[in-house]
Coordinates of C-alpha atoms and ligand atoms in Angstrom, one line a residue:
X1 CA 117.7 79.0 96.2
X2 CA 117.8 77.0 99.2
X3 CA 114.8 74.6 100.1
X4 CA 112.9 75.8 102.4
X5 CA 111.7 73.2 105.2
X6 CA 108.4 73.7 105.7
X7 CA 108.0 70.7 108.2
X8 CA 109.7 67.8 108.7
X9 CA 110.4 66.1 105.4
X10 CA 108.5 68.4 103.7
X11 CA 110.4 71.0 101.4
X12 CA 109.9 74.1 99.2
X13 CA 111.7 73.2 96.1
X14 CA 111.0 76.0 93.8
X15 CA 112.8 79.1 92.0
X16 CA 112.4 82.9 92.8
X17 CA 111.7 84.9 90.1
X18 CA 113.0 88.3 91.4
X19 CA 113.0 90.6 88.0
X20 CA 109.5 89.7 86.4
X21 CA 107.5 93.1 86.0
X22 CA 104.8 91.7 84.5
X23 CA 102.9 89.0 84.6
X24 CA 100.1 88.3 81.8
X25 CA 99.1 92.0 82.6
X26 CA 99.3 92.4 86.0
X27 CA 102.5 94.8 87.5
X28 CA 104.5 92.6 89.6
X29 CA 107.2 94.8 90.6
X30 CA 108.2 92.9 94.0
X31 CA 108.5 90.2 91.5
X32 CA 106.8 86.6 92.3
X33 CA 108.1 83.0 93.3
X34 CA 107.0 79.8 92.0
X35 CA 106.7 77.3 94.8
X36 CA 107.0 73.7 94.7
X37 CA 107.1 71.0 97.1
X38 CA 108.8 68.0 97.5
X39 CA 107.5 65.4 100.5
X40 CA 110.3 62.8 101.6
X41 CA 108.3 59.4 102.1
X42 CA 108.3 56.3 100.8
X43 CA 107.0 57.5 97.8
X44 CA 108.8 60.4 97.1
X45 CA 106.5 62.9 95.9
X46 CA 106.5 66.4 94.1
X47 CA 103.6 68.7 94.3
X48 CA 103.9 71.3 91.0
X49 CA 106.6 72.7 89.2
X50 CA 108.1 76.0 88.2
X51 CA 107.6 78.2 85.0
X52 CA 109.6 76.5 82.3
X53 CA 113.1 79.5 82.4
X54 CA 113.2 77.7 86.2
X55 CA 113.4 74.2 85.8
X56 CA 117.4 73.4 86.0
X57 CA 116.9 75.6 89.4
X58 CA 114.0 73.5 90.9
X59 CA 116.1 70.3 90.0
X60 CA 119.0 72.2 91.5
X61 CA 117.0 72.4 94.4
X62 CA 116.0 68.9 94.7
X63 CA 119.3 67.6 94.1
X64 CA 119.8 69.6 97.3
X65 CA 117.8 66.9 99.4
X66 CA 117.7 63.9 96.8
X67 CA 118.7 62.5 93.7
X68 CA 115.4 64.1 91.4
X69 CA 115.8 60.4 89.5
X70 CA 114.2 58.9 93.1
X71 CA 111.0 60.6 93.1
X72 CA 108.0 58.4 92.4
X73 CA 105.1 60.5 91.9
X74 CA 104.3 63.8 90.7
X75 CA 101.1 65.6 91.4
X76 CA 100.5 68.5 89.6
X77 CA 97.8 70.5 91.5
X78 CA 97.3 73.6 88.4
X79 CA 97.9 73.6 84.5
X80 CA 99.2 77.0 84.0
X81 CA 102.7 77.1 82.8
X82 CA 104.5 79.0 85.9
X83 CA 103.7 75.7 87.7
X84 CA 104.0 72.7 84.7
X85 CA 106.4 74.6 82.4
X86 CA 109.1 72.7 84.5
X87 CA 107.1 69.3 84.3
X88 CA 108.6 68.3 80.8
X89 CA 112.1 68.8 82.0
X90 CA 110.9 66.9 85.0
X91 CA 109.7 64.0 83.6
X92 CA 112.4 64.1 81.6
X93 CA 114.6 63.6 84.3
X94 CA 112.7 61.3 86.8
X95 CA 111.3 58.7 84.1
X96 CA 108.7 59.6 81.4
X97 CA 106.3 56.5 83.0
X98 CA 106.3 58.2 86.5
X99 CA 102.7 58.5 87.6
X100 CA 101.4 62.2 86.8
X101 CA 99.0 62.4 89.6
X102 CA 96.1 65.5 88.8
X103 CA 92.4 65.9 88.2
X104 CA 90.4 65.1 85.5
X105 CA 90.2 68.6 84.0
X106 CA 93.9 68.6 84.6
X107 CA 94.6 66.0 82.5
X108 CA 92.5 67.4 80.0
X109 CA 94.7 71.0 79.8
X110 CA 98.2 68.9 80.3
X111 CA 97.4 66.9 77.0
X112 CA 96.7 70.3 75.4
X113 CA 99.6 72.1 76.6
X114 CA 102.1 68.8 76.2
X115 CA 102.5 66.4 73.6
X116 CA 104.2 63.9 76.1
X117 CA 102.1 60.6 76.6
X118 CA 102.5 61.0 80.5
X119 CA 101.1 58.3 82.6
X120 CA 98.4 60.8 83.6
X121 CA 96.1 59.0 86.9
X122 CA 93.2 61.0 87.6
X123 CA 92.1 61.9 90.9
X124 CA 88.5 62.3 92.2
X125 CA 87.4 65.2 94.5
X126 CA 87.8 63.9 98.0
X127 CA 90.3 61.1 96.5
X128 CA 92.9 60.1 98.7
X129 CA 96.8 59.0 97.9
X130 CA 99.5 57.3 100.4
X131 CA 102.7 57.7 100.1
X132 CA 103.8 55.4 103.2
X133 CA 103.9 57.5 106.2
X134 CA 101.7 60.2 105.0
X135 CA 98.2 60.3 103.4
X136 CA 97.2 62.9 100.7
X137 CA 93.6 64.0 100.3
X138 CA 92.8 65.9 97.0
X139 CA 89.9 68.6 96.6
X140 CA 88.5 70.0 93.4
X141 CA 89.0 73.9 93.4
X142 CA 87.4 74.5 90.0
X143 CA 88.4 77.9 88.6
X144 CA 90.5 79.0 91.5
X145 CA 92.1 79.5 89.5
X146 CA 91.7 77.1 86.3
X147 CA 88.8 74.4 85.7
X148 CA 92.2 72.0 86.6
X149 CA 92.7 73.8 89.9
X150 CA 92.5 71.6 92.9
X151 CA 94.5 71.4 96.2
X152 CA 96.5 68.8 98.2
X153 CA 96.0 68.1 102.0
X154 CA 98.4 66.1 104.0
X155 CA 96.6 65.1 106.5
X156 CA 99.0 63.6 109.0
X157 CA 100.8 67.1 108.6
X158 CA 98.3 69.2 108.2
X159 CA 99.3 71.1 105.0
X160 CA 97.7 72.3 102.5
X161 CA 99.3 73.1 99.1
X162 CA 96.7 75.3 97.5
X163 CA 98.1 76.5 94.3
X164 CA 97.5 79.8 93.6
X165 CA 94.9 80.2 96.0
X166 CA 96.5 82.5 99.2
X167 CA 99.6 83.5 97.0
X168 CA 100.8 86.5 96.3
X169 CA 103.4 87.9 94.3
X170 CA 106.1 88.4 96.6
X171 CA 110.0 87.3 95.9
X172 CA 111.9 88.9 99.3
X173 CA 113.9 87.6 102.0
X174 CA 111.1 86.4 104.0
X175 CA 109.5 82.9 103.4
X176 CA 106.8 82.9 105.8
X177 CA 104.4 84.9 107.5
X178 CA 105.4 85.3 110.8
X179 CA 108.9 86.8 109.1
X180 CA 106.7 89.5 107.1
X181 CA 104.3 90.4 108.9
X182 CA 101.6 92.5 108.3
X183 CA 103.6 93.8 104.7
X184 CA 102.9 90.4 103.1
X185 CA 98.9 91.7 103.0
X186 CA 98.8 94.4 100.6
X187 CA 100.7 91.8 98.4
X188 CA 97.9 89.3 99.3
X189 CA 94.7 91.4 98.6
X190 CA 96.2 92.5 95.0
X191 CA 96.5 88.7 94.2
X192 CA 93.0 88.7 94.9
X193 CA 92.1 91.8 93.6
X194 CA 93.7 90.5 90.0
X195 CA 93.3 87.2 89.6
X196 CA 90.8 85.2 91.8
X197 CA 87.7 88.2 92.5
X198 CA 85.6 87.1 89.9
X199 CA 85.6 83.5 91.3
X200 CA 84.7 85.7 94.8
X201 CA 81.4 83.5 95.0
X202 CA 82.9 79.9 95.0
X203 CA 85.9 80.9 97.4
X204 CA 83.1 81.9 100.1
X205 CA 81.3 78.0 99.1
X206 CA 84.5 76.3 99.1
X207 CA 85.4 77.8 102.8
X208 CA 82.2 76.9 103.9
X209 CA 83.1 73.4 102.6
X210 CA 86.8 73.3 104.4
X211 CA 85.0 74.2 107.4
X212 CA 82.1 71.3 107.2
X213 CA 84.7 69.0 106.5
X214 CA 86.9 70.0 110.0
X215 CA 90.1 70.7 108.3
X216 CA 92.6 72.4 110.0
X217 CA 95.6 73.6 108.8
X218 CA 99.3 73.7 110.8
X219 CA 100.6 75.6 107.5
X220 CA 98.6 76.6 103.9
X221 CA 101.6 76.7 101.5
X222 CA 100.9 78.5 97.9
X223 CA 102.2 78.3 94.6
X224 CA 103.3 82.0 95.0
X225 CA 105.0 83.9 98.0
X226 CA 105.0 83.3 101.3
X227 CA 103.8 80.6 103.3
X228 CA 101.5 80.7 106.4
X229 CA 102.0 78.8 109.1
X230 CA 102.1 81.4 111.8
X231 CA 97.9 81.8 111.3
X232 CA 96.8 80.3 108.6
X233 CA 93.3 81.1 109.4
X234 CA 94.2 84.7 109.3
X235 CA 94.4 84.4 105.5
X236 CA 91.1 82.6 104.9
X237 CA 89.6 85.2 107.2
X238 CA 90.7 87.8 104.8
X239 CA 89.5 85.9 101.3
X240 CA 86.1 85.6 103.1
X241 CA 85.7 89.4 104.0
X242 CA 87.5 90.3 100.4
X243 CA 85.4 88.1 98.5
X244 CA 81.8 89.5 100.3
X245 CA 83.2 93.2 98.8
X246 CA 80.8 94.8 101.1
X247 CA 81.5 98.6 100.1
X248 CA 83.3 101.3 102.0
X249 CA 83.1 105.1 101.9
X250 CA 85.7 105.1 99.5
X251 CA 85.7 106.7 96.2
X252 CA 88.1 105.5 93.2
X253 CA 87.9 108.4 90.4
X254 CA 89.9 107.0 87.8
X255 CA 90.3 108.4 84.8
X256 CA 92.5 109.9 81.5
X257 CA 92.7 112.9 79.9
X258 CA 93.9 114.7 76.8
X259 CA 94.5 118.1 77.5
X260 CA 94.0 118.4 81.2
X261 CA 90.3 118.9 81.6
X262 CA 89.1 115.6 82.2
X263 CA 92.1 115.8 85.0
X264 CA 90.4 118.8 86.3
X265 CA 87.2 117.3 86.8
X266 CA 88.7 114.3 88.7
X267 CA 90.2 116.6 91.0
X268 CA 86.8 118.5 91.9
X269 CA 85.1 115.3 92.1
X270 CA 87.3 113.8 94.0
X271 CA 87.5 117.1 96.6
X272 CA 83.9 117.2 96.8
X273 CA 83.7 113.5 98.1
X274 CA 86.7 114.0 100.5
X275 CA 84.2 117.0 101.9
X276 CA 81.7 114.5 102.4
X277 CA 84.0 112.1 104.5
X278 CA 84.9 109.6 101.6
X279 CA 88.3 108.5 101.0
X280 CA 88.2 109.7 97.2
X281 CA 91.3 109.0 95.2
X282 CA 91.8 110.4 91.5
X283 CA 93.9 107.6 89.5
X284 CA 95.4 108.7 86.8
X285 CA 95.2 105.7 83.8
X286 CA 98.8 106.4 82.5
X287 CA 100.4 107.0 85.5
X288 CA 98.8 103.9 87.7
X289 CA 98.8 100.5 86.5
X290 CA 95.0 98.5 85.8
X291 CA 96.4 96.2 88.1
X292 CA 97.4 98.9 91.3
X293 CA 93.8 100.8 90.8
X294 CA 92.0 97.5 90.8
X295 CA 93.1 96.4 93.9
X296 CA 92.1 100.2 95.3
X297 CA 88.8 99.3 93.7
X298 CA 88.0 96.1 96.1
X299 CA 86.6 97.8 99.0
X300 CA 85.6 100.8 96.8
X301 CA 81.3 101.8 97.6
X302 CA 81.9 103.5 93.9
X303 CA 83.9 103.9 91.2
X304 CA 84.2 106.8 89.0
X305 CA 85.2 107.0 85.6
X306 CA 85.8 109.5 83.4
X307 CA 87.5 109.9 79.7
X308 CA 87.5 112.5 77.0
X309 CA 85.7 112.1 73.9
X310 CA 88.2 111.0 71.0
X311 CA 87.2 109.9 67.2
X312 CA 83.7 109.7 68.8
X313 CA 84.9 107.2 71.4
X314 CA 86.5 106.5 74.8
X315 CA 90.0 107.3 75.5
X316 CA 91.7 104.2 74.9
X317 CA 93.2 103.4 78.6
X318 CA 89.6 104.1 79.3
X319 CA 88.8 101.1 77.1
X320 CA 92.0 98.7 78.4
X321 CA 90.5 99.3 82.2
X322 CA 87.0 99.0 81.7
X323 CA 87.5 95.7 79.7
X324 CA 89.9 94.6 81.9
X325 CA 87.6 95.3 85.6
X326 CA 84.3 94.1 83.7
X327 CA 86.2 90.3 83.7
X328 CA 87.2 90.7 87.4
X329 CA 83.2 91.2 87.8
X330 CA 83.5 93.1 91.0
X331 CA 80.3 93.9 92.9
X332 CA 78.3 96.5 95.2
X333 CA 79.5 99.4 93.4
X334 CA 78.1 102.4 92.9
X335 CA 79.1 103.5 89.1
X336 CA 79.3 107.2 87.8
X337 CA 80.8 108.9 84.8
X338 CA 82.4 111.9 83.4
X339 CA 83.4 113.4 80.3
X340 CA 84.7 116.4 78.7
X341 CA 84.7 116.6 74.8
X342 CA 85.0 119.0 71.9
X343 CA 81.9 118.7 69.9
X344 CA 80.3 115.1 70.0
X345 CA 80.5 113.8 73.8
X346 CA 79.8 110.6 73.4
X347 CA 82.4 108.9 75.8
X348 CA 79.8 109.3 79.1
X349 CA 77.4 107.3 77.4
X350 CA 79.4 104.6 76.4
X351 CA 80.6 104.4 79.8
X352 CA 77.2 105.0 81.5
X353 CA 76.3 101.1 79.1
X354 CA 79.8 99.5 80.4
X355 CA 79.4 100.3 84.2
X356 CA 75.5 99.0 84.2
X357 CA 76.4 95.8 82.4
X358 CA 78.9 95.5 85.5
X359 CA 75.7 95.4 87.2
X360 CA 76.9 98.6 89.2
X361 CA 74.2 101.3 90.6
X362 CA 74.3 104.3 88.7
X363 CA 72.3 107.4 90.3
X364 CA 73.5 110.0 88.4
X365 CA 73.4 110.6 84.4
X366 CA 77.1 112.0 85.1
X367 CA 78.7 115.4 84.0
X368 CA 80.2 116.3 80.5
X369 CA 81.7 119.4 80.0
X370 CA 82.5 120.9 76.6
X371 CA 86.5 121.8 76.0
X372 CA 87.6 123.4 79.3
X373 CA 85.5 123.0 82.9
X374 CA 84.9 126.7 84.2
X375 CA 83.7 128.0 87.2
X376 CA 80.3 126.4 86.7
X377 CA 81.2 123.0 85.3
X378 CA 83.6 122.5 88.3
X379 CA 80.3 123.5 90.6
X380 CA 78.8 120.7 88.6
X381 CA 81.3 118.3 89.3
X382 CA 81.5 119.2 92.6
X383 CA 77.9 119.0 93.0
X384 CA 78.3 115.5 91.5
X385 CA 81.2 114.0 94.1
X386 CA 78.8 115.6 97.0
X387 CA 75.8 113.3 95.7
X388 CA 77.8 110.1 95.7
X389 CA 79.1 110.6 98.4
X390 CA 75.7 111.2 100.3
X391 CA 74.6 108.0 98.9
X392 CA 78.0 106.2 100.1
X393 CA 76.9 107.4 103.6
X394 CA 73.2 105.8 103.4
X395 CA 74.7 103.0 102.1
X396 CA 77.5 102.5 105.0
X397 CA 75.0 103.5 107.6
Ligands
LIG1 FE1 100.1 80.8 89.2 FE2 97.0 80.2 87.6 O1 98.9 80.2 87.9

């Protein structure tokens, strides 16, 4: 890769990582990037690294602007290992003493992921760094997306590098916003959608906290995808109406099914809500990934979830999703469940206990159906979709 000047001086210095599929779980199939940033001053400073596979690329890339050996400081703004796997190699390179620049937390989760005695300086919320020319202002961002997480301002530039906060993963042509476009969005909200909604709460305090303190920003560059400097705002705008989740009169019925009656009963469901006016979509657990139907599930006013009974249980992708949305803690939902079975039927219950430990509101007992939904079950079901959909309207009105 080319660095990518993102003002003057100021340099993208990362790798793109164009065939990852998967990352810890979630379906990455436009691949991600792992941005870095390297700020020509007279202390030449790195912000973050690169997952480990990428750090002969990122010095690559350096070498591209400077000899790597010059840079003084290194800040490293996150501890997860697609942006300090590169730091040994790094340090390595520049000079083991070189001041490791990161918060207290992140000192903390370096010394447990490293056995390198770096010459680790802790910085303080609101703590501020020259580097000559420029000054750097550092803010705590606890869990967004680590307890390490914090972000770097420039001030004199008006940049903020904000980790993983406002990524996305996205490895294309384009490099910034205003050469994606509206595309780059769909990309953002499944970032959110997977890895920062159940931090949704302290997103909407810390923006009330950028905006106190007058920050404005001529470009927010992220440790993933593209960066935005054509309206910055427009992203923060976003995070603040994603992270309020206030429900729409949509419908995800997500399910799986054994022998195509559980499929059945998504699909009347699912019809009985579209007659209703809801935008209802059946999601089939093996054929859409936890990561694509979460995302759906954002703006979702309910989400419906049904399973056939097996060995007394839940079908297993039934278990892998629910475990996987009850972390992401998303809220305002209305939850509902359905089940067919062959003689116990037990899988409605245990789904009925999952969805109101999510806290979600649950006005219906549900439907089960033994072995194959008829005539009358399907009424049932359909019955079912029509009432939660009459409650999405109340709700919306
Ligand atoms: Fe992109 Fe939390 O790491």
């Amino acid at each position: 890769m080319k660095p990518i000047e993102v003002a003057k001086g100021i340099y993208q210095v990362g790798a793109v990582d164009w065939n990852i599929r998967d990352f810890h779980g979630y379906s990455t199939y436009r691949g991600t990037t792992y941005n870095c940033y390297l700020i020509m001053d007279e202390k030449i400073t790195l912000i973050d690294t690169v997952k480990k596979e990428f750090a002969d690329e990122m010095l690559d890339n350096i070498s591209q602007i400077v000899d790597p050996k010059r840079i003084d400081y290194v800040i490293s703004n996150h501890t997860e290992m697609d942006h300090s796997g590169g730091l040994p190699r790094l340090m390595h390179k520049i000079g083991e003493d070189k001041p490791l620049f990161c918060s207290r937390m992140g000192q903390k989760n370096l010394s447990c992921h490293f056995e390198e005695k770096w010459n680790y300086r802790v910085v303080e919320n609101g703590g501020e760094l020259s580097l000559g020319k420029r000054n750097l202002v550092f803010l705590e961002t606890r869990m967004l997306h680590w307890p390490d997480s914090m972000f770097t301002y420039i001030k004199e530039d008006k940049l903020l590098f904000s980790s993983d906060a406002f990524g996305q993963h996205y490895a294309g042509p384009e490099k910034f916003d205003d050469e994606i476009g509206e595309a780059i969005i769909p990309h953002a909200l499944k970032y959110f959608a997977n890895i920062l909604l159940l931090y949704a709460p302290l997103i909407l305090k810390l923006v009330d906290k950028v905006t106190e303190m007058g920050l404005v920003f001529n470009a927010i560059c992220p440790d993933h995808g593209i960066i935005w400097r054509q309206d910055p705002n427009k992203i923060i705008k976003a995070y603040v109406e994603w992270s309020n989740q206030k429900p729409k009169r949509k419908a995800v019925v997500l399910y799986d099914t054994m022998w195509g009656s559980t499929g059945k009963m998504a699909e009347a469901i699912a019809a009985a809500l579209r007659e209703e006016g809801v935008d209802a979509r059946p999601m089939h657990l093996r054929s859409c990934h936890r990561s694509d139907i979460m995302t759906e599930i954002i703006d979702a006013g309910a989400v419906i979830v049904g399973s056939p009974t097996i060995n007394n249980g839940i079908f297993p992708t039934v278990g892998d999703f629910l475990t996987y949305m009850k972390g992401l803690k998303p809220q305002n939902k209305i939850g509902a469940a359905f089940c067919s079975y062959g003689w116990s039927g037990e899988a409605m219950e245990i789904i009925n206990r999952e969805l109101e430990g999510m806290k979600f509101e649950l006005i219906d007992p549900g439907v089960k159906v033994q072995f194959v939904p008829h005539k009358e079950a399907l009424e049932a079901c359909y019955q079912f979709g029509r009432k939660i959909g009459q409650r999405l309207a109340v709700l919306e009105a």
